[in-house]
CSV table of C-alpha atoms in Angstrom, one decimal:
chain,number,residue,atom,x,y,z
A,6,UNK,CA,16.0,-0.3,-22.5
A,7,UNK,CA,17.3,1.8,-19.6
A,8,UNK,CA,20.6,1.2,-17.8
A,9,UNK,CA,20.6,0.2,-14.1
A,10,UNK,CA,22.9,3.2,-13.4
A,11,UNK,CA,20.0,5.5,-14.3
A,12,UNK,CA,18.3,4.7,-11.0
A,13,UNK,CA,21.3,5.3,-8.7
A,14,UNK,CA,20.0,8.8,-7.7
A,15,UNK,CA,16.6,7.6,-6.5
A,16,UNK,CA,17.6,4.2,-5.0
A,17,UNK,CA,20.2,4.0,-2.3
A,18,UNK,CA,20.5,0.3,-2.8
A,19,UNK,CA,21.6,0.8,-6.4
A,20,UNK,CA,24.2,3.4,-5.3
A,21,UNK,CA,25.5,1.0,-2.7
A,22,UNK,CA,25.8,-1.9,-5.1
A,23,UNK,CA,27.5,0.2,-7.8
A,24,UNK,CA,30.1,1.2,-5.2
A,25,UNK,CA,30.6,-2.1,-3.4
A,26,UNK,CA,29.4,-4.9,-5.7
A,27,UNK,CA,29.0,-3.7,-9.3
A,28,UNK,CA,29.2,-7.3,-10.7
A,29,UNK,CA,25.9,-8.2,-9.0
A,30,UNK,CA,24.2,-5.6,-11.3
A,31,UNK,CA,25.6,-7.1,-14.5
A,32,UNK,CA,22.7,-9.5,-14.8
A,33,UNK,CA,19.9,-6.9,-14.3
A,34,UNK,CA,17.6,-6.0,-17.2
A,35,UNK,CA,15.4,-3.0,-17.0
A,36,UNK,CA,11.7,-3.3,-18.1
A,37,UNK,CA,10.5,0.2,-18.3
A,38,UNK,CA,8.0,0.0,-21.1
A,39,UNK,CA,4.4,-1.2,-20.3
A,40,UNK,CA,4.5,-4.3,-22.6
A,41,UNK,CA,7.8,-5.6,-21.1
A,42,UNK,CA,6.6,-4.8,-17.5
A,43,UNK,CA,3.3,-6.5,-18.0
A,44,UNK,CA,5.0,-9.6,-19.5
A,45,UNK,CA,7.5,-9.9,-16.7
A,46,UNK,CA,4.9,-9.7,-13.9
A,47,UNK,CA,2.6,-12.3,-15.6
A,48,UNK,CA,5.1,-14.7,-17.0
A,49,UNK,CA,5.6,-18.1,-15.4
A,50,UNK,CA,9.3,-17.8,-16.3
A,51,UNK,CA,9.9,-15.2,-13.6
A,52,UNK,CA,9.6,-15.5,-9.8
A,53,UNK,CA,9.7,-13.0,-6.9
A,54,UNK,CA,13.1,-12.4,-5.3
A,55,UNK,CA,14.1,-14.5,-2.3
A,56,UNK,CA,16.4,-13.5,0.6
A,57,UNK,CA,19.3,-15.3,-1.1
A,58,UNK,CA,19.0,-13.2,-4.2
A,59,UNK,CA,20.3,-10.1,-2.4
A,60,UNK,CA,19.1,-6.6,-3.6
A,61,UNK,CA,18.0,-5.8,-0.1
A,62,UNK,CA,15.8,-8.9,0.3
A,63,UNK,CA,18.3,-10.2,2.9
A,64,UNK,CA,18.1,-7.0,4.8
A,65,UNK,CA,14.3,-6.9,4.7
A,66,UNK,CA,14.0,-10.6,5.8
A,67,UNK,CA,13.5,-10.0,9.5
A,68,UNK,CA,10.4,-7.9,8.6
A,69,UNK,CA,9.1,-9.4,5.4
A,70,UNK,CA,10.8,-12.8,4.9
A,71,UNK,CA,8.5,-15.6,3.8
A,72,UNK,CA,5.4,-13.3,3.6
A,73,UNK,CA,2.8,-13.5,0.8
A,74,UNK,CA,4.8,-11.0,-1.3
A,75,UNK,CA,7.9,-13.1,-1.0
A,76,UNK,CA,6.7,-16.6,-1.9
A,77,UNK,CA,5.7,-18.3,-5.2
A,78,UNK,CA,4.2,-21.6,-6.3
A,79,UNK,CA,1.8,-23.7,-4.2
A,80,UNK,CA,2.6,-21.9,-0.9
A,81,UNK,CA,1.6,-18.6,-2.5
A,82,UNK,CA,-1.6,-20.0,-4.1
A,83,UNK,CA,-2.8,-21.6,-0.9
A,84,UNK,CA,-2.0,-18.6,1.4
A,85,UNK,CA,-3.5,-16.1,-1.1
A,86,UNK,CA,-6.7,-18.1,-1.4
A,87,UNK,CA,-7.1,-18.1,2.4
A,88,UNK,CA,-6.2,-14.4,3.0
A,89,UNK,CA,-8.4,-13.3,0.1
A,90,UNK,CA,-11.3,-14.0,2.5
A,91,UNK,CA,-10.5,-10.7,4.2
A,92,UNK,CA,-11.4,-8.8,1.0
A,93,UNK,CA,-14.8,-10.3,0.2
A,94,UNK,CA,-17.6,-7.7,-0.1
A,95,UNK,CA,-19.4,-8.6,3.1
A,96,UNK,CA,-16.2,-8.5,5.1
A,97,UNK,CA,-15.1,-5.2,3.7
A,98,UNK,CA,-18.5,-3.6,4.1
A,99,UNK,CA,-18.5,-4.7,7.7
A,100,UNK,CA,-15.2,-3.0,8.4
A,101,UNK,CA,-16.4,0.1,6.6
A,102,UNK,CA,-19.5,0.3,8.8
A,103,UNK,CA,-17.9,-0.6,12.1
A,104,UNK,CA,-14.4,0.9,11.8
A,105,UNK,CA,-13.8,3.1,8.8
A,106,UNK,CA,-16.8,5.5,9.1
A,107,UNK,CA,-16.6,5.8,12.9
A,108,UNK,CA,-12.8,6.5,12.7
A,109,UNK,CA,-13.5,9.3,10.1
A,110,UNK,CA,-16.2,10.8,12.3
A,111,UNK,CA,-13.9,10.6,15.3
A,112,UNK,CA,-11.1,12.6,13.6
A,113,UNK,CA,-13.6,15.1,12.3
A,114,UNK,CA,-15.0,15.5,15.8
A,115,UNK,CA,-11.4,16.0,17.1
A,116,UNK,CA,-10.8,18.7,14.5
A,117,UNK,CA,-14.1,20.4,15.4
A,118,UNK,CA,-13.2,20.3,19.1
A,119,UNK,CA,-9.7,21.7,18.6
A,120,UNK,CA,-11.0,24.5,16.3
A,121,UNK,CA,-11.2,27.8,18.0
A,122,UNK,CA,-11.8,31.3,16.7
A,123,UNK,CA,-12.9,32.5,13.3
A,124,UNK,CA,-12.1,30.9,9.9
A,125,UNK,CA,-12.1,27.3,8.8
A,126,UNK,CA,-10.8,24.4,10.9
A,127,UNK,CA,-7.2,23.4,10.1
A,128,UNK,CA,-6.1,19.8,9.8
A,129,UNK,CA,-3.5,17.6,8.1
A,130,UNK,CA,-4.7,15.1,5.5
A,131,UNK,CA,-1.6,12.9,6.0
A,132,UNK,CA,-2.2,12.6,9.8
A,133,UNK,CA,-5.9,12.0,9.2
A,134,UNK,CA,-5.2,9.3,6.6
A,135,UNK,CA,-2.7,7.5,8.8
A,136,UNK,CA,-5.0,7.7,11.9
A,137,UNK,CA,-8.1,6.4,10.0
A,138,UNK,CA,-6.4,3.8,7.8
A,139,UNK,CA,-4.2,2.6,10.6
A,140,UNK,CA,-7.3,1.9,12.7
A,141,UNK,CA,-9.0,0.0,9.9
A,142,UNK,CA,-6.0,-2.1,9.0
A,143,UNK,CA,-5.3,-2.9,12.6
A,144,UNK,CA,-8.8,-4.3,12.8
A,145,UNK,CA,-8.5,-6.1,9.5
A,146,UNK,CA,-5.3,-7.9,10.7
A,147,UNK,CA,-6.7,-8.5,14.2
A,148,UNK,CA,-4.8,-6.1,16.5
A,149,UNK,CA,-6.8,-5.2,19.6
A,150,UNK,CA,-6.2,-2.1,21.7
A,151,UNK,CA,-6.7,0.7,19.3
A,152,UNK,CA,-10.0,1.7,20.8
A,153,UNK,CA,-8.3,4.2,23.1
A,154,UNK,CA,-6.3,7.4,22.3
A,155,UNK,CA,-3.2,5.9,24.0
A,156,UNK,CA,-3.5,2.7,22.1
A,157,UNK,CA,-3.7,4.5,18.8
A,158,UNK,CA,-0.7,6.7,19.6
A,159,UNK,CA,1.3,3.7,20.6
A,160,UNK,CA,0.5,1.9,17.4
A,161,UNK,CA,1.3,5.0,15.3
A,162,UNK,CA,4.7,5.3,17.0
A,163,UNK,CA,5.7,1.8,15.9
A,164,UNK,CA,4.5,1.4,12.4
A,165,UNK,CA,6.3,4.3,10.8
A,166,UNK,CA,9.7,2.8,11.6
A,167,UNK,CA,8.5,-0.6,10.4
A,168,UNK,CA,7.3,1.0,7.1
A,169,UNK,CA,10.7,2.7,6.6
A,170,UNK,CA,12.4,-0.6,7.1
A,171,UNK,CA,10.3,-2.1,4.4
A,172,UNK,CA,11.0,0.7,1.9
A,173,UNK,CA,14.8,0.4,2.0
A,174,UNK,CA,15.1,-0.2,-1.7
A,175,UNK,CA,14.3,3.4,-2.5
A,176,UNK,CA,15.6,5.0,0.7
A,177,UNK,CA,18.0,7.9,0.8
A,178,UNK,CA,19.6,6.8,4.1
A,179,UNK,CA,21.7,3.8,5.1
A,180,UNK,CA,19.5,0.7,4.5
A,181,UNK,CA,20.9,-1.3,7.4
A,182,UNK,CA,20.1,1.5,9.9
A,183,UNK,CA,16.6,1.8,8.6
A,184,UNK,CA,16.1,-1.9,8.7
A,185,UNK,CA,17.4,-2.2,12.3
A,186,UNK,CA,15.0,0.5,13.4
A,187,UNK,CA,12.2,-1.3,11.6
A,188,UNK,CA,13.0,-4.6,13.4
A,189,UNK,CA,13.1,-2.9,16.8
A,190,UNK,CA,9.7,-1.3,16.1
A,191,UNK,CA,8.2,-4.6,15.0
A,192,UNK,CA,9.4,-6.2,18.2
A,193,UNK,CA,7.6,-3.5,20.2
A,194,UNK,CA,4.4,-3.9,18.1
A,195,UNK,CA,4.6,-7.6,18.8
A,196,UNK,CA,4.9,-7.2,22.5
A,197,UNK,CA,2.2,-4.6,22.9
A,198,UNK,CA,-0.3,-5.7,20.2
A,199,UNK,CA,0.3,-8.9,18.2
A,200,UNK,CA,1.1,-11.3,21.1
A,201,UNK,CA,-1.9,-10.4,23.3
A,202,UNK,CA,-4.3,-10.3,20.2
A,203,UNK,CA,-3.1,-13.7,19.0
A,204,UNK,CA,-3.5,-15.1,22.5
A,205,UNK,CA,-7.1,-13.9,22.8
A,206,UNK,CA,-8.0,-15.4,19.3
A,207,UNK,CA,-6.3,-18.7,20.1
A,208,UNK,CA,-8.4,-18.9,23.3
A,209,UNK,CA,-11.6,-18.1,21.4
A,210,UNK,CA,-10.9,-20.8,18.8
A,211,UNK,CA,-10.1,-23.3,21.6
A,212,UNK,CA,-13.5,-22.5,23.1
A,213,UNK,CA,-15.2,-23.1,19.7
A,214,UNK,CA,-13.4,-26.4,19.3
A,215,UNK,CA,-14.5,-27.6,22.7
A,216,UNK,CA,-18.1,-26.5,22.1
A,217,UNK,CA,-18.1,-23.7,24.6
A,218,UNK,CA,-18.4,-21.0,22.0
A,219,UNK,CA,-20.4,-20.4,18.8
A,220,UNK,CA,-18.4,-21.0,15.6
A,221,UNK,CA,-19.6,-17.6,14.4
A,222,UNK,CA,-18.0,-15.8,17.4
A,223,UNK,CA,-14.4,-15.5,16.1
A,224,UNK,CA,-13.8,-12.4,14.0
A,225,UNK,CA,-12.8,-12.4,10.4
A,226,UNK,CA,-9.3,-11.0,10.6
A,227,UNK,CA,-5.8,-12.1,9.5
A,228,UNK,CA,-4.7,-13.5,12.8
A,229,UNK,CA,-7.8,-15.6,13.1
A,230,UNK,CA,-7.5,-16.9,9.6
A,231,UNK,CA,-3.9,-17.8,10.1
A,232,UNK,CA,-4.7,-19.7,13.3
A,233,UNK,CA,-7.7,-21.5,11.6
A,234,UNK,CA,-6.1,-22.5,8.3
A,235,UNK,CA,-2.4,-22.6,8.6
A,236,UNK,CA,-1.7,-24.4,11.9
A,237,UNK,CA,1.9,-25.4,12.4
A,238,UNK,CA,2.9,-24.1,9.0
A,239,UNK,CA,2.5,-20.5,10.3
A,240,UNK,CA,4.9,-20.1,13.2
A,241,UNK,CA,4.7,-17.0,15.4
A,242,UNK,CA,7.6,-15.3,13.5
A,243,UNK,CA,5.9,-15.7,10.1
A,244,UNK,CA,2.6,-14.5,11.5
A,245,UNK,CA,4.4,-11.4,12.8
A,246,UNK,CA,6.0,-10.7,9.5
A,247,UNK,CA,2.7,-11.3,7.6
A,248,UNK,CA,1.0,-8.7,9.8
A,249,UNK,CA,3.9,-6.3,9.1
A,250,UNK,CA,3.3,-6.7,5.4
A,251,UNK,CA,-0.3,-5.9,5.7
A,252,UNK,CA,0.2,-2.8,7.9
A,253,UNK,CA,3.0,-1.3,5.8
A,254,UNK,CA,1.4,-2.1,2.4
A,255,UNK,CA,-1.9,-0.5,3.4
A,256,UNK,CA,-1.5,2.5,5.7
A,257,UNK,CA,1.4,4.6,4.3
A,258,UNK,CA,0.9,3.6,0.7
A,259,UNK,CA,-2.8,4.6,0.6
A,260,UNK,CA,-2.3,7.7,2.8
A,261,UNK,CA,0.4,8.8,0.4
A,262,UNK,CA,-1.8,8.2,-2.6
A,263,UNK,CA,-4.7,10.1,-1.1
A,264,UNK,CA,-2.5,13.1,-0.4
A,265,UNK,CA,-1.3,13.1,-4.0
A,266,UNK,CA,-4.8,12.6,-5.3
A,267,UNK,CA,-6.3,15.6,-3.4
A,268,UNK,CA,-3.5,17.8,-4.6
A,269,UNK,CA,-4.2,16.7,-8.2
A,270,UNK,CA,-7.9,17.2,-7.8
A,271,UNK,CA,-7.5,20.7,-6.5
A,272,UNK,CA,-5.2,21.7,-9.3
A,273,UNK,CA,-7.6,20.1,-11.8
A,274,UNK,CA,-10.6,22.0,-10.4
A,275,UNK,CA,-8.6,25.3,-10.7
A,276,UNK,CA,-8.2,24.6,-14.4
A,277,UNK,CA,-11.7,23.0,-14.9
A,278,UNK,CA,-14.1,24.9,-12.5
A,279,UNK,CA,-17.1,23.0,-13.8
A,280,UNK,CA,-15.8,19.9,-12.1
A,281,UNK,CA,-15.8,21.5,-8.6
A,282,UNK,CA,-19.1,19.9,-7.6
A,283,UNK,CA,-17.7,16.5,-8.5
A,284,UNK,CA,-15.4,16.6,-5.5
A,285,UNK,CA,-18.0,14.5,-3.7
A,286,UNK,CA,-18.8,12.3,-6.6
A,287,UNK,CA,-17.6,8.7,-5.8
A,288,UNK,CA,-17.1,7.9,-9.5
A,289,UNK,CA,-15.0,11.0,-10.1
A,290,UNK,CA,-13.0,10.4,-7.0
A,291,UNK,CA,-12.4,6.8,-8.0
A,292,UNK,CA,-11.1,7.8,-11.4
A,293,UNK,CA,-9.0,10.4,-9.8
A,294,UNK,CA,-7.4,8.0,-7.3
A,295,UNK,CA,-6.7,5.5,-10.0
A,296,UNK,CA,-5.0,8.2,-12.1
A,297,UNK,CA,-3.0,9.5,-9.2
A,298,UNK,CA,-1.8,5.9,-8.3
A,299,UNK,CA,-0.7,5.6,-12.0
A,300,UNK,CA,1.4,8.8,-11.8
A,301,UNK,CA,2.9,8.1,-8.4
A,302,UNK,CA,3.7,4.4,-8.5
A,303,UNK,CA,6.6,3.0,-6.6
A,304,UNK,CA,10.0,2.7,-8.2
A,305,UNK,CA,10.5,-1.0,-9.1
A,306,UNK,CA,9.3,-4.5,-8.7
A,307,UNK,CA,12.0,-7.1,-9.0
A,308,UNK,CA,11.8,-10.6,-10.6
A,309,UNK,CA,14.3,-13.3,-11.4
A,310,UNK,CA,14.1,-15.5,-14.5
A,311,UNK,CA,13.8,-19.3,-13.8
A,312,UNK,CA,14.5,-20.1,-17.5
A,313,UNK,CA,15.7,-18.4,-20.6
A,314,UNK,CA,13.1,-16.0,-21.9
A,315,UNK,CA,12.8,-13.1,-24.4
A,316,UNK,CA,10.8,-10.0,-23.5
A,317,UNK,CA,8.4,-8.4,-26.0
A,318,UNK,CA,11.0,-5.7,-26.7
A,319,UNK,CA,13.4,-8.4,-27.9
A,320,UNK,CA,15.6,-8.3,-24.8
A,321,UNK,CA,16.9,-11.8,-23.9
A,322,UNK,CA,17.0,-12.6,-20.2
A,323,UNK,CA,18.9,-15.8,-19.3
A,324,UNK,CA,17.9,-18.1,-16.4
A,325,UNK,CA,19.1,-16.6,-13.2
A,326,UNK,CA,19.2,-13.1,-14.4
A,327,UNK,CA,17.0,-10.3,-13.1
A,328,UNK,CA,14.3,-8.1,-14.5
A,329,UNK,CA,13.5,-4.8,-12.8
A,330,UNK,CA,10.1,-3.5,-13.6
A,331,UNK,CA,10.2,0.3,-13.4
A,332,UNK,CA,6.6,0.7,-12.4
A,333,UNK,CA,6.3,4.5,-12.8
A,334,UNK,CA,7.7,4.6,-16.3
A,335,UNK,CA,5.7,1.5,-17.4
A,336,UNK,CA,2.6,3.2,-16.0
A,337,UNK,CA,3.3,6.3,-18.1
A,338,UNK,CA,3.9,4.6,-21.4
A,339,UNK,CA,2.2,6.8,-24.0
A,340,UNK,CA,1.4,3.9,-26.3
A,341,UNK,CA,-1.0,2.5,-23.7
A,342,UNK,CA,-2.0,5.5,-21.5
A,343,UNK,CA,-2.7,8.0,-24.2
A,344,UNK,CA,-1.8,11.7,-24.7
A,345,UNK,CA,0.4,13.4,-22.1
A,346,UNK,CA,0.7,10.2,-20.0
A,347,UNK,CA,2.8,12.1,-17.4
A,348,UNK,CA,-0.1,14.5,-16.5
A,349,UNK,CA,-3.2,14.0,-14.4
A,350,UNK,CA,-6.5,13.5,-16.2
A,351,UNK,CA,-9.4,11.8,-14.4
A,352,UNK,CA,-11.1,11.3,-17.7
A,353,UNK,CA,-8.2,9.4,-19.3
A,354,UNK,CA,-8.9,6.6,-21.7
A,355,UNK,CA,-6.4,3.8,-21.7
A,356,UNK,CA,-5.8,1.0,-24.2
A,357,UNK,CA,-8.1,-2.0,-24.1
A,358,UNK,CA,-7.2,-4.5,-21.5
A,359,UNK,CA,-4.9,-2.1,-19.6
A,360,UNK,CA,-5.7,-1.2,-16.0
A,361,UNK,CA,-6.2,2.5,-15.5
A,362,UNK,CA,-3.8,2.6,-12.5
A,363,UNK,CA,-1.0,1.0,-14.5
A,364,UNK,CA,1.1,-1.8,-12.8
A,365,UNK,CA,1.4,-0.2,-9.3
A,366,UNK,CA,-0.7,-3.0,-7.8
A,367,UNK,CA,1.0,-5.7,-9.8
A,368,UNK,CA,-0.6,-8.0,-12.3
A,369,UNK,CA,-1.1,-11.7,-12.6
A,370,UNK,CA,-0.7,-14.0,-9.6
A,371,UNK,CA,1.0,-11.4,-7.5
A,372,UNK,CA,-1.6,-8.7,-7.9
A,373,UNK,CA,-2.0,-6.9,-4.5
A,374,UNK,CA,-4.5,-8.9,-2.5
A,375,UNK,CA,-5.7,-5.7,-0.8
A,376,UNK,CA,-6.4,-3.7,-4.0
A,377,UNK,CA,-10.2,-3.8,-3.4
A,378,UNK,CA,-9.7,-2.4,0.1
A,379,UNK,CA,-7.7,0.6,-1.3
A,380,UNK,CA,-9.4,1.3,-4.6
A,381,UNK,CA,-12.8,-0.4,-4.4
A,382,UNK,CA,-14.4,-1.9,-7.5
A,383,UNK,CA,-14.6,-0.5,-11.0
A,384,UNK,CA,-16.9,2.6,-10.8
A,385,UNK,CA,-20.4,1.8,-12.1
A,386,UNK,CA,-20.2,-1.9,-11.6
A,387,UNK,CA,-23.1,-3.6,-9.8
A,388,UNK,CA,-23.0,-3.1,-6.0
A,389,UNK,CA,-19.5,-1.7,-6.3
A,390,UNK,CA,-17.4,-1.0,-3.3
A,391,UNK,CA,-16.1,2.5,-3.1
A,392,UNK,CA,-12.9,1.6,-1.4
A,393,UNK,CA,-11.3,3.1,1.7
A,394,UNK,CA,-9.4,5.8,-0.2
A,395,UNK,CA,-12.6,7.1,-2.0
A,396,UNK,CA,-14.7,7.0,1.2
A,397,UNK,CA,-12.0,9.0,3.1
A,398,UNK,CA,-11.8,11.7,0.4
A,399,UNK,CA,-15.5,11.9,-0.2
A,400,UNK,CA,-16.3,12.3,3.5
A,401,UNK,CA,-13.5,15.0,3.9
A,402,UNK,CA,-14.8,16.8,0.8
A,403,UNK,CA,-18.3,16.8,2.3
A,404,UNK,CA,-16.7,18.5,5.3
A,405,UNK,CA,-15.4,21.2,2.9
A,406,UNK,CA,-11.8,20.0,2.5
A,407,UNK,CA,-9.5,22.4,0.6
A,408,UNK,CA,-5.7,22.7,0.6
A,409,UNK,CA,-4.3,25.1,3.1
A,410,UNK,CA,-2.9,28.0,1.1
A,411,UNK,CA,-0.7,29.1,4.0
A,412,UNK,CA,1.0,25.8,4.7
A,413,UNK,CA,2.7,23.7,2.0
A,414,UNK,CA,3.1,19.9,2.1
A,415,UNK,CA,6.3,18.2,3.1
A,416,UNK,CA,7.9,14.9,2.4
A,417,UNK,CA,9.8,12.3,4.4
A,418,UNK,CA,13.5,13.1,4.1
A,419,UNK,CA,14.6,9.4,4.2
A,420,UNK,CA,12.2,8.1,1.4
A,421,UNK,CA,11.4,8.9,-2.2
A,422,UNK,CA,8.2,10.9,-2.7
A,423,UNK,CA,6.5,9.9,0.6
A,424,UNK,CA,4.4,12.6,2.3
A,425,UNK,CA,5.2,13.8,5.8
A,426,UNK,CA,2.4,16.4,6.0
A,427,UNK,CA,-0.4,17.7,3.8
A,428,UNK,CA,-2.2,20.6,5.5
A,429,UNK,CA,-5.9,21.2,4.7
A,430,UNK,CA,-8.8,23.3,5.7
A,431,UNK,CA,-12.2,21.9,6.6
A,432,UNK,CA,-14.4,24.8,5.5
A,433,UNK,CA,-17.8,23.2,6.2
A,434,UNK,CA,-17.0,21.7,9.6
A,435,UNK,CA,-19.3,23.0,12.2
């Protein structure tokens, strides 16, 4: 069992608490092995952290307070059941056809148009990922106005600060400063996108209720679902924060994982040249993305015990104490993920009943509701969805994607292991 002080270097929140409120860390237990992690995330004796629990939840509250990731019990069950409608196969296939594929074609056309002279076209995988996935997620939550270049640029300018405000637990800068910038950006996003989009959907639903419009006219998106199913329970503030959760949990996270995955694939192909043709194989890409997600999982998931409980390792956690699931370590536990669990292997075999991507997307009742959007279905299953990450990589590989040997990738200074750029070449773009 690790000590909480071991995480001070990577988590500014831990450093701050060690300096200013060390007693608050006395009741924290570290679950770094897979068995303990899996138990904590599934067990009914643990709940998600609330704003009153501290550990940054109070600082994050203006952005994420009361959202799906921050509630338990009947409220969580009811809201998750409603919002899961967004991730049914017909809905996701519809967004793939009408938003994802056109967005990828648009960025490829822009790269083709900007390319001049000899040699392959240059681009940035990180920028492409954020542009494409930002457009898809905006449509999924119901934000209008991204059908123009100016609208997309304005959206991009807001969501990065919002995302930084969400990730304060593993930031390297002052958490209050990042949170304040996130709140300011969320207010701008609300003014320019959320409020007018909500108004249009409310007017459409009113026309349906009065018989002036067809019940099939309203789109299947988050704002519409919240207006249809939650009523007064979902005030404007909570709707705004729920949208912030979806945007931040989808765009930066998946873009970052795609960047890591492509780097791993290229390194793998250098060592295993026979796999070079599999760069465009959806099954290979899916396995690669799952493996990359396992290796580059976020730092921790936090839970609080509601009653006395003993972890599989024998650690006793009293009611009111905290368990910090160290996702990355748990997802690299050799007893469950085989030989050399810290290395990339798209053919890795894991223990029975263990998910190939570890615990990055959570397990149990708080499994990420958007996992299918990001990773698709298990490769080889009947009528499987590829997932947005696989579709993006496959299409770019079909355009000849390779890492740019003259430009290295960079990372966001304020955050732990988050890409800022990932230069690529598009060798088959013409």
